[in-house]
Amino acid sequence: MSAQDFRAPWPIRHAQVQSILATKSPRRRLWLKRGSQMEAVAQHHLLDGGDGVRLSGYHSQQAAGIEVRGLAVLIHGWEGSHESSYLYSMACTLYGAGYNVFRLNLRDHGGTHHLNRELFHSARIGEVLNAIHAVRRLDTTPAWFVLGFSLGGNFALRVGTQGPAQNLRPNLALGICPSINPGATLHAIDTGPSLFRWYFQKKWRRTVAIKQAAFPDLQLSNLLRPKNLYETTAVFVDEHTEFDSLQDYLEAYTLTHQQLQQAAAPLAILTARDDPVVPYDDFHGLRSGGSLISLQTPECGGHCGFIDNLGMISWAEK
């Protein structure tokens, strides 16, 4: 399907509406009502991220006798989880189509704040690769895919660019609205619609509170003082990471066009031109070709939305 196939109905076409529906729509409840078996067979696993790090996730395997089309590893966005509406709906769709599904939680997401003392940051790709190694030992289905949303899309694409060197080569790594230029994403949130700034700041404050409760001796109060995400990230990098500067940190998980088109695994990107969180300008000049086998950029869809109809079905899932 091409980007030209997607055109949201006018009542829900606005980028902010699409973005809100991505996280706040009743899609999880709708899938449960439809009788999705993914949740019924889901098994929780703690995964070895290396160096004592533990990550968490949920594995749903197809019933005996069903021909499995592949394994899909799904990664949520920043402050999301295995239960986020956008990810849950995609996971149910894939499971219903015959795929095994593993919903991976990044560090300090999905109620896992107590598992590791050090805080999550976006450059922690090593532990994600180790965790996916553990998933592949758990589920040896020959064909496997990794799919991520927003920051999770960045991680998924890095699995495609960095994984092959560590004997992890997905059949496809797909980023949906991936934050490939994190500095631009921070700027877009801080200068864009106040709703998104409020949303992410609220989520961040909740994370800090939960982490503080899990590790009372950690000094986290400075993370609550800045009024925007750029300043918050600068303080965070200075006090809680190994990076010398904010710029060094952002560069550590920036994905250049050259990296995307020269990866050792096939990649694909789906992003909306009206995305209020991940600027479309980040993809300007990027073309399908080389390892980037598909670049889809519909005119609308917001951030990880692509809601196709009032029944809350996402075009991205099709």
PDB file of C-alpha atoms in Angstrom:
ATOM      1  CA  MET A   1       0.000   0.000   0.000  1.00  0.00           C
ATOM      2  CA  SER A   2       1.268   3.475  -0.826  1.00  0.00           C
ATOM      3  CA  ALA A   3       1.014   6.681   1.182  1.00  0.00           C
ATOM      4  CA  GLN A   4      -1.499   8.001  -1.341  1.00  0.00           C
ATOM      5  CA  ASP A   5      -3.949   5.324  -0.156  1.00  0.00           C
ATOM      6  CA  PHE A   6      -4.357   6.984   3.244  1.00  0.00           C
ATOM      7  CA  ARG A   7      -6.772   9.862   3.760  1.00  0.00           C
ATOM      8  CA  ALA A   8      -8.281  10.245   7.213  1.00  0.00           C
ATOM      9  CA  PRO A   9     -11.971  11.281   7.487  1.00  0.00           C
ATOM     10  CA  TRP A  10     -12.273  15.040   8.005  1.00  0.00           C
ATOM     11  CA  PRO A  11     -13.569  14.879  11.637  1.00  0.00           C
ATOM     12  CA  ILE A  12     -10.334  13.197  12.731  1.00  0.00           C
ATOM     13  CA  ARG A  13      -7.898  14.470  10.085  1.00  0.00           C
ATOM     14  CA  HIS A  14      -6.192  17.173  12.161  1.00  0.00           C
ATOM     15  CA  ALA A  15      -2.662  16.223  13.257  1.00  0.00           C
ATOM     16  CA  GLN A  16      -3.379  16.833  16.942  1.00  0.00           C
ATOM     17  CA  VAL A  17      -6.531  14.699  16.820  1.00  0.00           C
ATOM     18  CA  GLN A  18      -4.673  11.890  15.068  1.00  0.00           C
ATOM     19  CA  SER A  19      -1.859  12.069  17.634  1.00  0.00           C
ATOM     20  CA  ILE A  20      -4.248  12.045  20.593  1.00  0.00           C
ATOM     21  CA  LEU A  21      -6.154   9.075  19.187  1.00  0.00           C
ATOM     22  CA  ALA A  22      -2.860   7.192  18.870  1.00  0.00           C
ATOM     23  CA  THR A  23      -2.451   7.130  22.643  1.00  0.00           C
ATOM     24  CA  LYS A  24      -5.909   7.783  24.057  1.00  0.00           C
ATOM     25  CA  SER A  25      -8.236   5.894  21.750  1.00  0.00           C
ATOM     26  CA  PRO A  26     -10.179   2.881  23.086  1.00  0.00           C
ATOM     27  CA  ARG A  27      -8.412   0.519  20.712  1.00  0.00           C
ATOM     28  CA  ARG A  28      -7.112  -1.775  23.466  1.00  0.00           C
ATOM     29  CA  ARG A  29     -10.631  -2.184  24.811  1.00  0.00           C
ATOM     30  CA  LEU A  30     -11.984  -2.721  21.308  1.00  0.00           C
ATOM     31  CA  TRP A  31      -9.495  -5.511  20.656  1.00  0.00           C
ATOM     32  CA  LEU A  32     -10.413  -7.231  23.909  1.00  0.00           C
ATOM     33  CA  LYS A  33     -14.094  -6.894  23.021  1.00  0.00           C
ATOM     34  CA  ARG A  34     -13.432  -8.446  19.623  1.00  0.00           C
ATOM     35  CA  GLY A  35     -12.002 -11.473  21.396  1.00  0.00           C
ATOM     36  CA  SER A  36      -8.324 -11.062  20.568  1.00  0.00           C
ATOM     37  CA  GLN A  37      -6.390 -14.068  21.820  1.00  0.00           C
ATOM     38  CA  MET A  38      -3.057 -12.277  21.996  1.00  0.00           C
ATOM     39  CA  GLU A  39      -3.589 -11.178  25.594  1.00  0.00           C
ATOM     40  CA  ALA A  40      -4.979 -14.558  26.648  1.00  0.00           C
ATOM     41  CA  VAL A  41      -1.766 -16.354  25.655  1.00  0.00           C
ATOM     42  CA  ALA A  42       0.711 -13.592  26.604  1.00  0.00           C
ATOM     43  CA  GLN A  43       3.552 -14.716  28.868  1.00  0.00           C
ATOM     44  CA  HIS A  44       5.726 -12.313  30.832  1.00  0.00           C
ATOM     45  CA  HIS A  45       9.518 -12.621  30.566  1.00  0.00           C
ATOM     46  CA  LEU A  46      12.475 -10.920  32.220  1.00  0.00           C
ATOM     47  CA  LEU A  47      15.281 -10.569  29.703  1.00  0.00           C
ATOM     48  CA  ASP A  48      19.034 -10.342  30.201  1.00  0.00           C
ATOM     49  CA  GLY A  49      20.214  -6.966  28.918  1.00  0.00           C
ATOM     50  CA  GLY A  50      23.834  -7.648  29.880  1.00  0.00           C
ATOM     51  CA  ASP A  51      25.889  -6.375  32.831  1.00  0.00           C
ATOM     52  CA  GLY A  52      23.085  -7.208  35.242  1.00  0.00           C
ATOM     53  CA  VAL A  53      20.468  -5.176  33.346  1.00  0.00           C
ATOM     54  CA  ARG A  54      16.984  -6.672  33.188  1.00  0.00           C
ATOM     55  CA  LEU A  55      14.312  -5.715  30.678  1.00  0.00           C
ATOM     56  CA  SER A  56      10.738  -6.937  30.547  1.00  0.00           C
ATOM     57  CA  GLY A  57       8.335  -7.997  27.852  1.00  0.00           C
ATOM     58  CA  TYR A  58       5.326 -10.085  26.858  1.00  0.00           C
ATOM     59  CA  HIS A  59       5.431 -12.960  24.386  1.00  0.00           C
ATOM     60  CA  SER A  60       2.336 -14.208  22.552  1.00  0.00           C
ATOM     61  CA  GLN A  61       2.791 -17.360  20.477  1.00  0.00           C
ATOM     62  CA  GLN A  62       0.412 -18.776  17.914  1.00  0.00           C
ATOM     63  CA  ALA A  63      -1.578 -21.847  18.880  1.00  0.00           C
ATOM     64  CA  ALA A  64      -0.298 -25.261  17.894  1.00  0.00           C
ATOM     65  CA  GLY A  65      -1.150 -26.155  14.337  1.00  0.00           C
ATOM     66  CA  ILE A  66      -1.147 -22.581  13.032  1.00  0.00           C
ATOM     67  CA  GLU A  67       1.501 -21.781  10.442  1.00  0.00           C
ATOM     68  CA  VAL A  68       3.557 -18.965  11.949  1.00  0.00           C
ATOM     69  CA  ARG A  69       4.412 -16.199   9.487  1.00  0.00           C
ATOM     70  CA  GLY A  70       7.199 -14.752  11.625  1.00  0.00           C
ATOM     71  CA  LEU A  71       8.077 -13.120  14.929  1.00  0.00           C
ATOM     72  CA  ALA A  72       7.369  -9.398  15.392  1.00  0.00           C
ATOM     73  CA  VAL A  73       9.230  -7.550  18.164  1.00  0.00           C
ATOM     74  CA  LEU A  74       7.444  -4.285  19.009  1.00  0.00           C
ATOM     75  CA  ILE A  75       9.006  -1.296  20.814  1.00  0.00           C
ATOM     76  CA  HIS A  76       6.911   1.538  22.261  1.00  0.00           C
ATOM     77  CA  GLY A  77       7.740   5.252  22.286  1.00  0.00           C
ATOM     78  CA  TRP A  78       9.157   7.386  25.124  1.00  0.00           C
ATOM     79  CA  GLU A  79       7.011   7.052  28.262  1.00  0.00           C
ATOM     80  CA  GLY A  80       4.918   4.368  26.544  1.00  0.00           C
ATOM     81  CA  SER A  81       4.730   0.650  27.290  1.00  0.00           C
ATOM     82  CA  HIS A  82       3.625  -2.757  26.044  1.00  0.00           C
ATOM     83  CA  GLU A  83       0.051  -1.597  26.714  1.00  0.00           C
ATOM     84  CA  SER A  84       0.150   1.694  24.779  1.00  0.00           C
ATOM     85  CA  SER A  85      -2.859   1.902  22.461  1.00  0.00           C
ATOM     86  CA  TYR A  86      -0.838   2.363  19.263  1.00  0.00           C
ATOM     87  CA  LEU A  87       1.415  -0.599  20.045  1.00  0.00           C
ATOM     88  CA  TYR A  88      -1.279  -2.855  21.497  1.00  0.00           C
ATOM     89  CA  SER A  89      -3.518  -2.456  18.474  1.00  0.00           C
ATOM     90  CA  MET A  90      -0.650  -3.171  16.078  1.00  0.00           C
ATOM     91  CA  ALA A  91       0.351  -6.221  18.127  1.00  0.00           C
ATOM     92  CA  CYS A  92      -3.204  -7.598  18.026  1.00  0.00           C
ATOM     93  CA  THR A  93      -3.361  -7.053  14.271  1.00  0.00           C
ATOM     94  CA  LEU A  94      -0.081  -8.886  13.733  1.00  0.00           C
ATOM     95  CA  TYR A  95      -1.079 -11.718  16.031  1.00  0.00           C
ATOM     96  CA  GLY A  96      -4.393 -12.043  14.226  1.00  0.00           C
ATOM     97  CA  ALA A  97      -2.492 -12.235  10.937  1.00  0.00           C
ATOM     98  CA  GLY A  98      -0.443 -15.230  12.098  1.00  0.00           C
ATOM     99  CA  TYR A  99       2.647 -13.680  13.677  1.00  0.00           C
ATOM    100  CA  ASN A 100       4.150 -14.426  17.054  1.00  0.00           C
ATOM    101  CA  VAL A 101       4.473 -11.144  18.941  1.00  0.00           C
ATOM    102  CA  PHE A 102       6.894  -9.901  21.579  1.00  0.00           C
ATOM    103  CA  ARG A 103       6.093  -6.537  23.198  1.00  0.00           C
ATOM    104  CA  LEU A 104       9.363  -5.232  24.661  1.00  0.00           C
ATOM    105  CA  ASN A 105       9.509  -2.634  27.418  1.00  0.00           C
ATOM    106  CA  LEU A 106      12.483  -0.315  27.433  1.00  0.00           C
ATOM    107  CA  ARG A 107      14.169   0.332  30.789  1.00  0.00           C
ATOM    108  CA  ASP A 108      11.981   2.341  33.223  1.00  0.00           C
ATOM    109  CA  HIS A 109       8.859   1.778  31.101  1.00  0.00           C
ATOM    110  CA  GLY A 110       5.834  -0.427  31.615  1.00  0.00           C
ATOM    111  CA  GLY A 111       6.175  -0.535  35.397  1.00  0.00           C
ATOM    112  CA  THR A 112       9.808  -1.707  35.345  1.00  0.00           C
ATOM    113  CA  HIS A 113      11.385   1.262  37.148  1.00  0.00           C
ATOM    114  CA  HIS A 114      12.460  -0.985  40.024  1.00  0.00           C
ATOM    115  CA  LEU A 115      14.409  -3.454  37.869  1.00  0.00           C
ATOM    116  CA  ASN A 116      17.511  -1.307  37.277  1.00  0.00           C
ATOM    117  CA  ARG A 117      19.031   1.423  39.416  1.00  0.00           C
ATOM    118  CA  GLU A 118      20.445   3.583  36.618  1.00  0.00           C
ATOM    119  CA  LEU A 119      17.897   5.617  34.673  1.00  0.00           C
ATOM    120  CA  PHE A 120      16.799   4.939  31.117  1.00  0.00           C
ATOM    121  CA  HIS A 121      18.338   7.023  28.369  1.00  0.00           C
ATOM    122  CA  SER A 122      17.934   6.802  24.632  1.00  0.00           C
ATOM    123  CA  ALA A 123      21.506   5.791  23.841  1.00  0.00           C
ATOM    124  CA  ARG A 124      21.142   2.464  25.666  1.00  0.00           C
ATOM    125  CA  ILE A 125      20.974   0.432  22.455  1.00  0.00           C
ATOM    126  CA  GLY A 126      23.314  -2.273  23.774  1.00  0.00           C
ATOM    127  CA  GLU A 127      20.859  -3.592  26.342  1.00  0.00           C
ATOM    128  CA  VAL A 128      18.059  -3.588  23.763  1.00  0.00           C
ATOM    129  CA  LEU A 129      20.162  -5.663  21.364  1.00  0.00           C
ATOM    130  CA  ASN A 130      21.008  -8.067  24.202  1.00  0.00           C
ATOM    131  CA  ALA A 131      17.333  -8.318  25.123  1.00  0.00           C
ATOM    132  CA  ILE A 132      16.391  -9.118  21.513  1.00  0.00           C
ATOM    133  CA  HIS A 133      19.074 -11.813  21.500  1.00  0.00           C
ATOM    134  CA  ALA A 134      17.233 -13.275  24.505  1.00  0.00           C
ATOM    135  CA  VAL A 135      13.920 -13.013  22.641  1.00  0.00           C
ATOM    136  CA  ARG A 136      15.408 -14.851  19.672  1.00  0.00           C
ATOM    137  CA  ARG A 137      16.570 -17.672  21.975  1.00  0.00           C
ATOM    138  CA  LEU A 138      13.021 -17.808  23.317  1.00  0.00           C
ATOM    139  CA  ASP A 139      11.376 -17.745  19.892  1.00  0.00           C
ATOM    140  CA  THR A 140      13.437 -19.199  17.058  1.00  0.00           C
ATOM    141  CA  THR A 141      10.883 -18.561  14.303  1.00  0.00           C
ATOM    142  CA  PRO A 142      13.141 -18.112  11.223  1.00  0.00           C
ATOM    143  CA  ALA A 143      11.653 -14.860   9.904  1.00  0.00           C
ATOM    144  CA  TRP A 144      11.632 -12.027  12.405  1.00  0.00           C
ATOM    145  CA  PHE A 145      10.893  -8.319  12.309  1.00  0.00           C
ATOM    146  CA  VAL A 146      11.323  -5.359  14.630  1.00  0.00           C
ATOM    147  CA  LEU A 147       8.838  -2.505  14.632  1.00  0.00           C
ATOM    148  CA  GLY A 148       8.947   0.639  16.759  1.00  0.00           C
ATOM    149  CA  PHE A 149       7.020   3.860  17.266  1.00  0.00           C
ATOM    150  CA  SER A 150       8.543   7.336  17.731  1.00  0.00           C
ATOM    151  CA  LEU A 151      11.600   6.835  19.974  1.00  0.00           C
ATOM    152  CA  GLY A 152      10.906   3.115  19.685  1.00  0.00           C
ATOM    153  CA  GLY A 153      11.106   3.611  15.920  1.00  0.00           C
ATOM    154  CA  ASN A 154      14.585   5.030  16.422  1.00  0.00           C
ATOM    155  CA  PHE A 155      15.512   1.919  18.449  1.00  0.00           C
ATOM    156  CA  ALA A 156      14.012  -0.373  15.813  1.00  0.00           C
ATOM    157  CA  LEU A 157      15.997   1.291  13.039  1.00  0.00           C
ATOM    158  CA  ARG A 158      19.156   1.051  15.153  1.00  0.00           C
ATOM    159  CA  VAL A 159      18.522  -2.676  15.495  1.00  0.00           C
ATOM    160  CA  GLY A 160      18.643  -2.705  11.697  1.00  0.00           C
ATOM    161  CA  THR A 161      21.760  -0.544  11.479  1.00  0.00           C
ATOM    162  CA  GLN A 162      23.748  -1.913  14.439  1.00  0.00           C
ATOM    163  CA  GLY A 163      22.266  -5.361  15.017  1.00  0.00           C
ATOM    164  CA  PRO A 164      23.900  -7.212  12.096  1.00  0.00           C
ATOM    165  CA  ALA A 165      27.361  -6.580  13.562  1.00  0.00           C
ATOM    166  CA  GLN A 166      26.135  -8.456  16.653  1.00  0.00           C
ATOM    167  CA  ASN A 167      24.539 -11.313  14.738  1.00  0.00           C
ATOM    168  CA  LEU A 168      21.062  -9.777  14.844  1.00  0.00           C
ATOM    169  CA  ARG A 169      19.749  -9.239  11.346  1.00  0.00           C
ATOM    170  CA  PRO A 170      15.981  -8.729  11.162  1.00  0.00           C
ATOM    171  CA  ASN A 171      14.137  -9.457   7.935  1.00  0.00           C
ATOM    172  CA  LEU A 172      12.844  -5.900   8.286  1.00  0.00           C
ATOM    173  CA  ALA A 173      13.273  -3.060  10.770  1.00  0.00           C
ATOM    174  CA  LEU A 174      10.355  -0.638  10.570  1.00  0.00           C
ATOM    175  CA  GLY A 175      10.155   2.791  12.208  1.00  0.00           C
ATOM    176  CA  ILE A 176       6.743   4.451  12.501  1.00  0.00           C
ATOM    177  CA  CYS A 177       7.201   8.208  12.978  1.00  0.00           C
ATOM    178  CA  PRO A 178      10.763   7.496  14.124  1.00  0.00           C
ATOM    179  CA  SER A 179      12.691  10.236  15.910  1.00  0.00           C
ATOM    180  CA  ILE A 180      15.818  10.106  13.774  1.00  0.00           C
ATOM    181  CA  ASN A 181      16.943  13.618  14.764  1.00  0.00           C
ATOM    182  CA  PRO A 182      16.313  13.824  18.540  1.00  0.00           C
ATOM    183  CA  GLY A 183      17.432  17.442  18.812  1.00  0.00           C
ATOM    184  CA  ALA A 184      14.757  18.460  16.326  1.00  0.00           C
ATOM    185  CA  THR A 185      12.174  16.368  18.193  1.00  0.00           C
ATOM    186  CA  LEU A 186      12.968  18.140  21.483  1.00  0.00           C
ATOM    187  CA  HIS A 187      12.648  21.507  19.742  1.00  0.00           C
ATOM    188  CA  ALA A 188       9.342  20.524  18.127  1.00  0.00           C
ATOM    189  CA  ILE A 189       7.851  19.501  21.467  1.00  0.00           C
ATOM    190  CA  ASP A 190       9.091  22.610  23.273  1.00  0.00           C
ATOM    191  CA  THR A 191       7.923  25.049  20.595  1.00  0.00           C
ATOM    192  CA  GLY A 192       4.879  23.213  19.244  1.00  0.00           C
ATOM    193  CA  PRO A 193       1.350  22.814  20.592  1.00  0.00           C
ATOM    194  CA  SER A 194       1.326  23.131  24.376  1.00  0.00           C
ATOM    195  CA  LEU A 195      -0.748  19.964  24.665  1.00  0.00           C
ATOM    196  CA  PHE A 196       2.205  17.760  23.698  1.00  0.00           C
ATOM    197  CA  ARG A 197       4.619  19.622  25.971  1.00  0.00           C
ATOM    198  CA  TRP A 198       2.189  19.186  28.875  1.00  0.00           C
ATOM    199  CA  TYR A 199       1.654  15.511  28.020  1.00  0.00           C
ATOM    200  CA  PHE A 200       5.333  14.585  27.959  1.00  0.00           C
ATOM    201  CA  GLN A 201       6.189  16.664  31.014  1.00  0.00           C
ATOM    202  CA  LYS A 202       3.372  15.032  32.978  1.00  0.00           C
ATOM    203  CA  LYS A 203       4.588  11.582  31.960  1.00  0.00           C
ATOM    204  CA  TRP A 204       8.178  12.488  32.847  1.00  0.00           C
ATOM    205  CA  ARG A 205       7.240  13.770  36.302  1.00  0.00           C
ATOM    206  CA  ARG A 206       5.393  10.530  36.957  1.00  0.00           C
ATOM    207  CA  THR A 207       8.442   8.505  35.918  1.00  0.00           C
ATOM    208  CA  VAL A 208      10.732  10.518  38.197  1.00  0.00           C
ATOM    209  CA  ALA A 209       8.347  10.014  41.132  1.00  0.00           C
ATOM    210  CA  ILE A 210       8.159   6.242  40.559  1.00  0.00           C
ATOM    211  CA  LYS A 211      11.930   5.960  40.164  1.00  0.00           C
ATOM    212  CA  GLN A 212      12.491   7.983  43.323  1.00  0.00           C
ATOM    213  CA  ALA A 213      10.140   5.688  45.245  1.00  0.00           C
ATOM    214  CA  ALA A 214      12.010   2.620  43.980  1.00  0.00           C
ATOM    215  CA  PHE A 215      15.440   4.079  44.826  1.00  0.00           C
ATOM    216  CA  PRO A 216      14.991   6.702  47.583  1.00  0.00           C
ATOM    217  CA  ASP A 217      18.693   7.544  47.748  1.00  0.00           C
ATOM    218  CA  LEU A 218      18.837   8.728  44.131  1.00  0.00           C
ATOM    219  CA  GLN A 219      19.082  12.502  43.713  1.00  0.00           C
ATOM    220  CA  LEU A 220      16.402  13.297  41.145  1.00  0.00           C
ATOM    221  CA  SER A 221      14.872  16.584  42.306  1.00  0.00           C
ATOM    222  CA  ASN A 222      16.832  18.667  39.772  1.00  0.00           C
ATOM    223  CA  LEU A 223      15.047  16.845  36.957  1.00  0.00           C
ATOM    224  CA  LEU A 224      11.758  18.468  37.954  1.00  0.00           C
ATOM    225  CA  ARG A 225      12.915  22.092  37.949  1.00  0.00           C
ATOM    226  CA  PRO A 226      13.289  22.967  34.234  1.00  0.00           C
ATOM    227  CA  LYS A 227      10.200  24.198  32.407  1.00  0.00           C
ATOM    228  CA  ASN A 228      10.866  22.530  29.051  1.00  0.00           C
ATOM    229  CA  LEU A 229      12.198  19.229  27.749  1.00  0.00           C
ATOM    230  CA  TYR A 230      15.380  20.664  26.263  1.00  0.00           C
ATOM    231  CA  GLU A 231      16.529  22.028  29.624  1.00  0.00           C
ATOM    232  CA  THR A 232      15.332  18.893  31.418  1.00  0.00           C
ATOM    233  CA  THR A 233      17.374  16.731  29.046  1.00  0.00           C
ATOM    234  CA  ALA A 234      20.452  18.924  29.544  1.00  0.00           C
ATOM    235  CA  VAL A 235      20.249  18.510  33.326  1.00  0.00           C
ATOM    236  CA  PHE A 236      19.575  14.796  32.930  1.00  0.00           C
ATOM    237  CA  VAL A 237      22.610  14.297  30.675  1.00  0.00           C
ATOM    238  CA  ASP A 238      24.860  16.236  33.055  1.00  0.00           C
ATOM    239  CA  GLU A 239      23.779  14.412  36.217  1.00  0.00           C
ATOM    240  CA  HIS A 240      22.724  10.932  35.112  1.00  0.00           C
ATOM    241  CA  THR A 241      24.642   9.877  32.001  1.00  0.00           C
ATOM    242  CA  GLU A 242      28.213   9.255  30.926  1.00  0.00           C
ATOM    243  CA  PHE A 243      28.077  11.905  28.167  1.00  0.00           C
ATOM    244  CA  ASP A 244      30.123  15.096  28.372  1.00  0.00           C
ATOM    245  CA  SER A 245      27.457  17.286  26.796  1.00  0.00           C
ATOM    246  CA  LEU A 246      23.881  17.331  25.606  1.00  0.00           C
ATOM    247  CA  GLN A 247      25.121  17.443  22.011  1.00  0.00           C
ATOM    248  CA  ASP A 248      27.218  14.308  22.522  1.00  0.00           C
ATOM    249  CA  TYR A 249      24.183  12.532  23.943  1.00  0.00           C
ATOM    250  CA  LEU A 250      21.865  13.532  21.099  1.00  0.00           C
ATOM    251  CA  GLU A 251      24.432  12.552  18.485  1.00  0.00           C
ATOM    252  CA  ALA A 252      24.741   9.113  20.097  1.00  0.00           C
ATOM    253  CA  TYR A 253      21.268   8.165  18.902  1.00  0.00           C
ATOM    254  CA  THR A 254      20.835  10.371  15.853  1.00  0.00           C
ATOM    255  CA  LEU A 255      20.323   8.410  12.641  1.00  0.00           C
ATOM    256  CA  THR A 256      21.764  10.028   9.521  1.00  0.00           C
ATOM    257  CA  HIS A 257      20.424   9.477   6.030  1.00  0.00           C
ATOM    258  CA  GLN A 258      23.674   7.724   5.148  1.00  0.00           C
ATOM    259  CA  GLN A 259      23.303   5.280   8.053  1.00  0.00           C
ATOM    260  CA  LEU A 260      19.748   4.495   7.032  1.00  0.00           C
ATOM    261  CA  GLN A 261      20.575   3.841   3.390  1.00  0.00           C
ATOM    262  CA  GLN A 262      23.713   1.817   4.065  1.00  0.00           C
ATOM    263  CA  ALA A 263      22.414  -0.475   6.814  1.00  0.00           C
ATOM    264  CA  ALA A 264      23.153  -4.186   6.652  1.00  0.00           C
ATOM    265  CA  ALA A 265      19.476  -5.065   7.187  1.00  0.00           C
ATOM    266  CA  PRO A 266      16.384  -3.939   5.248  1.00  0.00           C
ATOM    267  CA  LEU A 267      14.703  -0.859   6.728  1.00  0.00           C
ATOM    268  CA  ALA A 268      11.364   0.885   6.223  1.00  0.00           C
ATOM    269  CA  ILE A 269       9.922   4.160   7.492  1.00  0.00           C
ATOM    270  CA  LEU A 270       6.351   5.396   7.773  1.00  0.00           C
ATOM    271  CA  THR A 271       5.965   9.011   8.894  1.00  0.00           C
ATOM    272  CA  ALA A 272       3.355  11.717   8.393  1.00  0.00           C
ATOM    273  CA  ARG A 273       4.109  15.074   6.823  1.00  0.00           C
ATOM    274  CA  ASP A 274       1.974  16.785   9.475  1.00  0.00           C
ATOM    275  CA  ASP A 275       3.621  15.045  12.472  1.00  0.00           C
ATOM    276  CA  PRO A 276       3.764  17.681  15.276  1.00  0.00           C
ATOM    277  CA  VAL A 277       6.423  15.766  17.263  1.00  0.00           C
ATOM    278  CA  VAL A 278       8.852  14.408  14.657  1.00  0.00           C
ATOM    279  CA  PRO A 279       9.430  17.118  12.001  1.00  0.00           C
ATOM    280  CA  TYR A 280       9.002  15.980   8.426  1.00  0.00           C
ATOM    281  CA  ASP A 281      12.032  18.130   7.534  1.00  0.00           C
ATOM    282  CA  ASP A 282      14.189  15.449   9.193  1.00  0.00           C
ATOM    283  CA  PHE A 283      13.381  13.195   6.240  1.00  0.00           C
ATOM    284  CA  HIS A 284      13.858  15.815   3.513  1.00  0.00           C
ATOM    285  CA  GLY A 285      16.041  14.394   0.774  1.00  0.00           C
ATOM    286  CA  LEU A 286      15.725  10.824   2.025  1.00  0.00           C
ATOM    287  CA  ARG A 287      14.612   8.421  -0.677  1.00  0.00           C
ATOM    288  CA  SER A 288      13.752   4.756  -0.915  1.00  0.00           C
ATOM    289  CA  GLY A 289      16.838   2.934  -2.063  1.00  0.00           C
ATOM    290  CA  GLY A 290      19.697   0.871  -0.723  1.00  0.00           C
ATOM    291  CA  SER A 291      18.759  -0.643   2.628  1.00  0.00           C
ATOM    292  CA  LEU A 292      15.816   1.736   2.974  1.00  0.00           C
ATOM    293  CA  ILE A 293      13.436  -0.341   0.917  1.00  0.00           C
ATOM    294  CA  SER A 294      10.342   1.729   1.715  1.00  0.00           C
ATOM    295  CA  LEU A 295       9.736   5.339   2.736  1.00  0.00           C
ATOM    296  CA  GLN A 296       6.048   6.200   3.107  1.00  0.00           C
ATOM    297  CA  THR A 297       5.119   9.817   3.925  1.00  0.00           C
ATOM    298  CA  PRO A 298       1.347  10.428   3.754  1.00  0.00           C
ATOM    299  CA  GLU A 299       0.133  14.009   4.034  1.00  0.00           C
ATOM    300  CA  CYS A 300      -1.692  13.371   7.315  1.00  0.00           C
ATOM    301  CA  GLY A 301      -1.555  10.959  10.221  1.00  0.00           C
ATOM    302  CA  GLY A 302      -0.135  13.043  13.039  1.00  0.00           C
ATOM    303  CA  HIS A 303       2.273  11.357  15.417  1.00  0.00           C
ATOM    304  CA  CYS A 304       1.840   7.563  15.275  1.00  0.00           C
ATOM    305  CA  GLY A 305      -1.840   7.978  14.437  1.00  0.00           C
ATOM    306  CA  PHE A 306      -2.906   7.160  10.870  1.00  0.00           C
ATOM    307  CA  ILE A 307      -6.438   6.518  12.165  1.00  0.00           C
ATOM    308  CA  ASP A 308      -8.318   5.504   9.056  1.00  0.00           C
ATOM    309  CA  ASN A 309     -11.939   5.611  10.227  1.00  0.00           C
ATOM    310  CA  LEU A 310     -14.222   6.287  13.161  1.00  0.00           C
ATOM    311  CA  GLY A 311     -13.882   2.636  14.169  1.00  0.00           C
ATOM    312  CA  MET A 312     -10.333   3.529  15.295  1.00  0.00           C
ATOM    313  CA  ILE A 313      -8.599   1.283  12.774  1.00  0.00           C
ATOM    314  CA  SER A 314      -5.069   2.403  11.915  1.00  0.00           C
ATOM    315  CA  TRP A 315      -3.991   2.479   8.292  1.00  0.00           C
ATOM    316  CA  ALA A 316      -0.458   1.681   9.489  1.00  0.00           C
ATOM    317  CA  GLU A 317      -1.694  -1.734  10.599  1.00  0.00           C
ATOM    318  CA  LYS A 318      -3.030  -2.492   7.123  1.00  0.00           C
TER     319      LYS A 318
END
